[in-house]
């Protein structure tokens, strides 16, 4: 049993109880390398997704955390550093390498926490599209659903794993930022469709545009 498996076995019941986690669609998570792409409302999202997924999920974490006394534990749990102050090519290459070696990597297309707001109105980043392009990995859309649109303790948090998105569905031709952004939009729309349905996505886009 790995260190992560021991930690998971010890703490998952408590985390699931505190956050009232209800996993849905866990069977949609494939074996091997893949991307979990989720809406992002709270720091606790990492905990609830990891508890619900049953597999170890690797995440980027800001590099400052690796200079604290918690650094050994953070590393042992599978996190790896990223410089949020600029384009961290090393972290991007590391992410691509992890997926290529069979790891499950969690990415938040919004790039930062957007709690208590309709996710359909938030901006997204090109990063998840770029990672998908370079890895050709399956993307699993994830929606963390709760009453306040913010993950919190002692209230139900449904972690819904949607149907896998294939590389072909992301409409890539030759890569580049425009295509990365388009793929990120496709992915994030699929995330939001889990809660709002396709008609809800289109209606909200039209509302924002107008």
Short mmCIF file of C-alpha atoms in Angstrom, two decimals, residues 2-209:
data_model
loop_
_atom_site.label_atom_id
_atom_site.label_comp_id
_atom_site.label_asym_id
_atom_site.label_seq_id
_atom_site.Cartn_x
_atom_site.Cartn_y
_atom_site.Cartn_z
CA UNK A 2 1.42 3.39 -1.00
CA UNK A 3 1.67 6.36 1.35
CA UNK A 4 -1.21 8.04 -0.49
CA UNK A 5 -3.39 4.95 -0.14
CA UNK A 6 -2.72 4.88 3.60
CA UNK A 7 -3.56 8.56 3.92
CA UNK A 8 -6.71 8.11 1.81
CA UNK A 9 -7.89 5.12 3.84
CA UNK A 10 -7.34 7.04 7.07
CA UNK A 11 -8.84 10.41 6.19
CA UNK A 12 -11.38 9.83 3.38
CA UNK A 13 -14.22 8.79 5.75
CA UNK A 14 -13.77 11.97 7.81
CA UNK A 15 -13.50 14.25 4.78
CA UNK A 16 -16.57 12.65 3.19
CA UNK A 17 -18.53 13.08 6.42
CA UNK A 18 -17.47 16.69 7.06
CA UNK A 19 -18.23 17.77 3.50
CA UNK A 20 -21.26 15.46 3.11
CA UNK A 21 -19.79 14.23 -0.18
CA UNK A 22 -22.10 12.45 -2.61
CA UNK A 23 -20.07 11.03 -5.52
CA UNK A 24 -21.95 10.51 -8.79
CA UNK A 25 -20.59 8.93 -11.99
CA UNK A 26 -17.28 7.69 -10.56
CA UNK A 27 -17.41 4.92 -13.16
CA UNK A 28 -16.72 7.60 -15.81
CA UNK A 29 -13.14 7.97 -14.58
CA UNK A 30 -10.94 5.82 -16.84
CA UNK A 31 -7.84 3.92 -15.91
CA UNK A 32 -4.60 5.47 -17.02
CA UNK A 33 -3.74 9.07 -17.76
CA UNK A 34 -6.65 11.51 -17.90
CA UNK A 35 -7.71 15.04 -16.98
CA UNK A 36 -10.37 15.90 -14.41
CA UNK A 37 -11.69 19.38 -15.27
CA UNK A 38 -13.94 20.97 -12.66
CA UNK A 39 -15.66 24.17 -11.65
CA UNK A 40 -13.83 25.87 -8.77
CA UNK A 41 -15.55 27.50 -5.81
CA UNK A 42 -13.36 26.87 -2.77
CA UNK A 43 -9.97 25.64 -1.58
CA UNK A 44 -11.87 22.57 -0.34
CA UNK A 45 -12.66 21.52 -3.93
CA UNK A 46 -9.35 19.67 -4.04
CA UNK A 47 -10.35 17.66 -0.97
CA UNK A 48 -13.85 16.74 -2.11
CA UNK A 49 -12.78 15.75 -5.64
CA UNK A 50 -9.93 13.63 -4.29
CA UNK A 51 -12.21 11.94 -1.76
CA UNK A 52 -14.88 11.25 -4.39
CA UNK A 53 -12.59 10.07 -7.20
CA UNK A 54 -11.25 6.95 -5.47
CA UNK A 55 -8.01 7.42 -7.45
CA UNK A 56 -5.16 9.73 -6.54
CA UNK A 57 -5.62 13.09 -8.25
CA UNK A 58 -2.53 15.21 -8.91
CA UNK A 59 -2.81 19.00 -8.65
CA UNK A 60 -0.64 22.03 -9.19
CA UNK A 61 -0.11 24.01 -5.98
CA UNK A 62 1.43 27.44 -5.64
CA UNK A 63 5.17 27.21 -5.15
CA UNK A 64 5.09 29.13 -1.87
CA UNK A 65 3.45 26.15 -0.15
CA UNK A 66 6.54 24.08 -0.82
CA UNK A 67 8.58 26.40 1.39
CA UNK A 68 6.44 25.75 4.47
CA UNK A 69 6.60 22.98 7.10
CA UNK A 70 3.73 21.29 5.23
CA UNK A 71 5.86 20.78 2.12
CA UNK A 72 6.70 17.09 2.74
CA UNK A 73 3.02 16.23 3.24
CA UNK A 74 1.94 18.27 0.21
CA UNK A 75 4.47 16.45 -1.96
CA UNK A 76 3.49 13.07 -0.54
CA UNK A 77 -0.15 13.72 -1.39
CA UNK A 78 0.83 14.25 -5.03
CA UNK A 79 0.81 18.02 -5.43
CA UNK A 80 3.52 19.72 -7.46
CA UNK A 81 4.60 23.38 -7.60
CA UNK A 82 3.55 26.06 -10.06
CA UNK A 83 4.59 29.70 -10.29
CA UNK A 84 1.33 31.60 -10.55
CA UNK A 85 3.14 34.84 -11.21
CA UNK A 86 3.88 33.98 -14.82
CA UNK A 87 3.97 31.32 -17.50
CA UNK A 88 5.50 28.32 -15.73
CA UNK A 89 6.67 26.16 -18.63
CA UNK A 90 8.21 23.63 -16.26
CA UNK A 91 4.93 22.94 -14.49
CA UNK A 92 3.11 22.61 -17.80
CA UNK A 93 5.69 20.10 -19.05
CA UNK A 94 5.41 18.25 -15.72
CA UNK A 95 1.63 18.07 -16.08
CA UNK A 96 1.93 16.68 -19.60
CA UNK A 97 4.49 14.14 -18.40
CA UNK A 98 2.32 13.01 -15.47
CA UNK A 99 -0.68 12.39 -17.71
CA UNK A 100 1.52 10.58 -20.21
CA UNK A 101 2.75 8.27 -17.45
CA UNK A 102 -0.80 7.31 -16.47
CA UNK A 103 -1.62 9.83 -13.74
CA UNK A 104 -4.98 11.50 -13.14
CA UNK A 105 -4.50 15.29 -13.07
CA UNK A 106 -7.05 17.78 -11.77
CA UNK A 107 -7.35 21.14 -13.54
CA UNK A 108 -9.69 24.07 -12.89
CA UNK A 109 -10.43 25.84 -16.21
CA UNK A 110 -11.45 29.03 -14.36
CA UNK A 111 -7.91 29.29 -13.02
CA UNK A 112 -8.99 30.58 -9.62
CA UNK A 113 -11.82 30.22 -7.12
CA UNK A 114 -15.18 31.67 -8.17
CA UNK A 115 -17.46 30.96 -5.25
CA UNK A 116 -21.09 32.03 -4.91
CA UNK A 117 -21.41 33.03 -8.57
CA UNK A 118 -22.99 31.32 -11.56
CA UNK A 119 -20.04 29.53 -13.21
CA UNK A 120 -21.51 30.23 -16.66
CA UNK A 121 -20.71 33.93 -16.14
CA UNK A 122 -17.04 33.42 -15.19
CA UNK A 123 -13.94 33.69 -17.36
CA UNK A 124 -11.88 30.63 -18.21
CA UNK A 125 -8.25 30.10 -19.16
CA UNK A 126 -6.66 28.34 -22.13
CA UNK A 127 -4.57 26.00 -19.96
CA UNK A 128 -6.81 22.95 -19.91
CA UNK A 129 -7.20 23.13 -23.69
CA UNK A 130 -3.46 23.34 -24.15
CA UNK A 131 -2.83 20.35 -21.86
CA UNK A 132 -5.53 18.35 -23.66
CA UNK A 133 -3.94 19.17 -27.04
CA UNK A 134 -0.45 18.06 -26.04
CA UNK A 135 -1.54 14.89 -24.21
CA UNK A 136 -4.54 13.85 -26.34
CA UNK A 137 -5.92 12.67 -23.03
CA UNK A 138 -9.53 11.94 -22.20
CA UNK A 139 -11.11 14.80 -20.24
CA UNK A 140 -13.66 14.05 -17.52
CA UNK A 141 -15.91 17.07 -16.78
CA UNK A 142 -16.70 17.44 -13.08
CA UNK A 143 -19.30 19.62 -11.43
CA UNK A 144 -19.26 20.25 -7.69
CA UNK A 145 -22.89 20.99 -6.90
CA UNK A 146 -24.06 22.55 -3.67
CA UNK A 147 -26.72 24.93 -2.42
CA UNK A 148 -24.55 28.05 -2.17
CA UNK A 149 -22.36 27.50 -5.24
CA UNK A 150 -19.46 27.21 -2.84
CA UNK A 151 -18.02 24.04 -1.36
CA UNK A 152 -18.38 24.10 2.40
CA UNK A 153 -18.35 21.87 5.44
CA UNK A 154 -21.46 20.29 6.96
CA UNK A 155 -23.67 20.70 3.90
CA UNK A 156 -24.12 18.34 0.98
CA UNK A 157 -21.61 18.57 -1.85
CA UNK A 158 -22.41 16.41 -4.87
CA UNK A 159 -19.32 15.64 -6.93
CA UNK A 160 -20.63 14.67 -10.35
CA UNK A 161 -18.26 13.07 -12.86
CA UNK A 162 -19.71 13.52 -16.36
CA UNK A 163 -19.27 11.52 -19.51
CA UNK A 164 -15.71 11.52 -20.91
CA UNK A 165 -14.78 14.05 -23.59
CA UNK A 166 -12.62 12.55 -26.34
CA UNK A 167 -9.76 14.36 -28.03
CA UNK A 168 -11.74 14.41 -31.28
CA UNK A 169 -14.58 16.36 -29.64
CA UNK A 170 -12.26 19.28 -28.88
CA UNK A 171 -12.02 20.32 -32.56
CA UNK A 172 -8.25 20.65 -32.74
CA UNK A 173 -6.54 21.11 -36.11
CA UNK A 174 -3.06 22.51 -35.63
CA UNK A 175 -3.03 23.86 -32.07
CA UNK A 176 -2.36 27.43 -30.99
CA UNK A 177 -3.97 29.73 -28.45
CA UNK A 178 -7.25 30.20 -30.35
CA UNK A 179 -7.79 26.45 -30.53
CA UNK A 180 -6.72 26.01 -26.89
CA UNK A 181 -9.32 28.57 -25.81
CA UNK A 182 -11.98 26.96 -27.98
CA UNK A 183 -11.23 23.55 -26.43
CA UNK A 184 -11.32 25.05 -22.94
CA UNK A 185 -14.74 26.53 -23.72
CA UNK A 186 -16.02 23.17 -24.98
CA UNK A 187 -14.75 21.51 -21.81
CA UNK A 188 -16.19 24.15 -19.49
CA UNK A 189 -19.54 24.08 -21.26
CA UNK A 190 -19.65 20.33 -20.68
CA UNK A 191 -18.89 20.95 -17.01
CA UNK A 192 -21.75 23.41 -16.71
CA UNK A 193 -24.11 21.19 -18.72
CA UNK A 194 -23.94 18.66 -15.88
CA UNK A 195 -25.97 21.07 -13.75
CA UNK A 196 -27.76 23.35 -16.19
CA UNK A 197 -28.22 21.21 -19.31
CA UNK A 198 -27.40 22.29 -22.86
CA UNK A 199 -30.27 24.75 -23.15
CA UNK A 200 -29.21 26.42 -19.92
CA UNK A 201 -25.70 26.91 -21.24
CA UNK A 202 -26.85 28.52 -24.48
CA UNK A 203 -29.38 30.73 -22.74
CA UNK A 204 -26.76 32.05 -20.32
CA UNK A 205 -24.24 32.70 -23.11
CA UNK A 206 -26.88 34.66 -25.01
CA UNK A 207 -27.75 36.65 -21.90
CA UNK A 208 -24.11 37.56 -21.26
CA UNK A 209 -23.54 38.48 -24.90
#
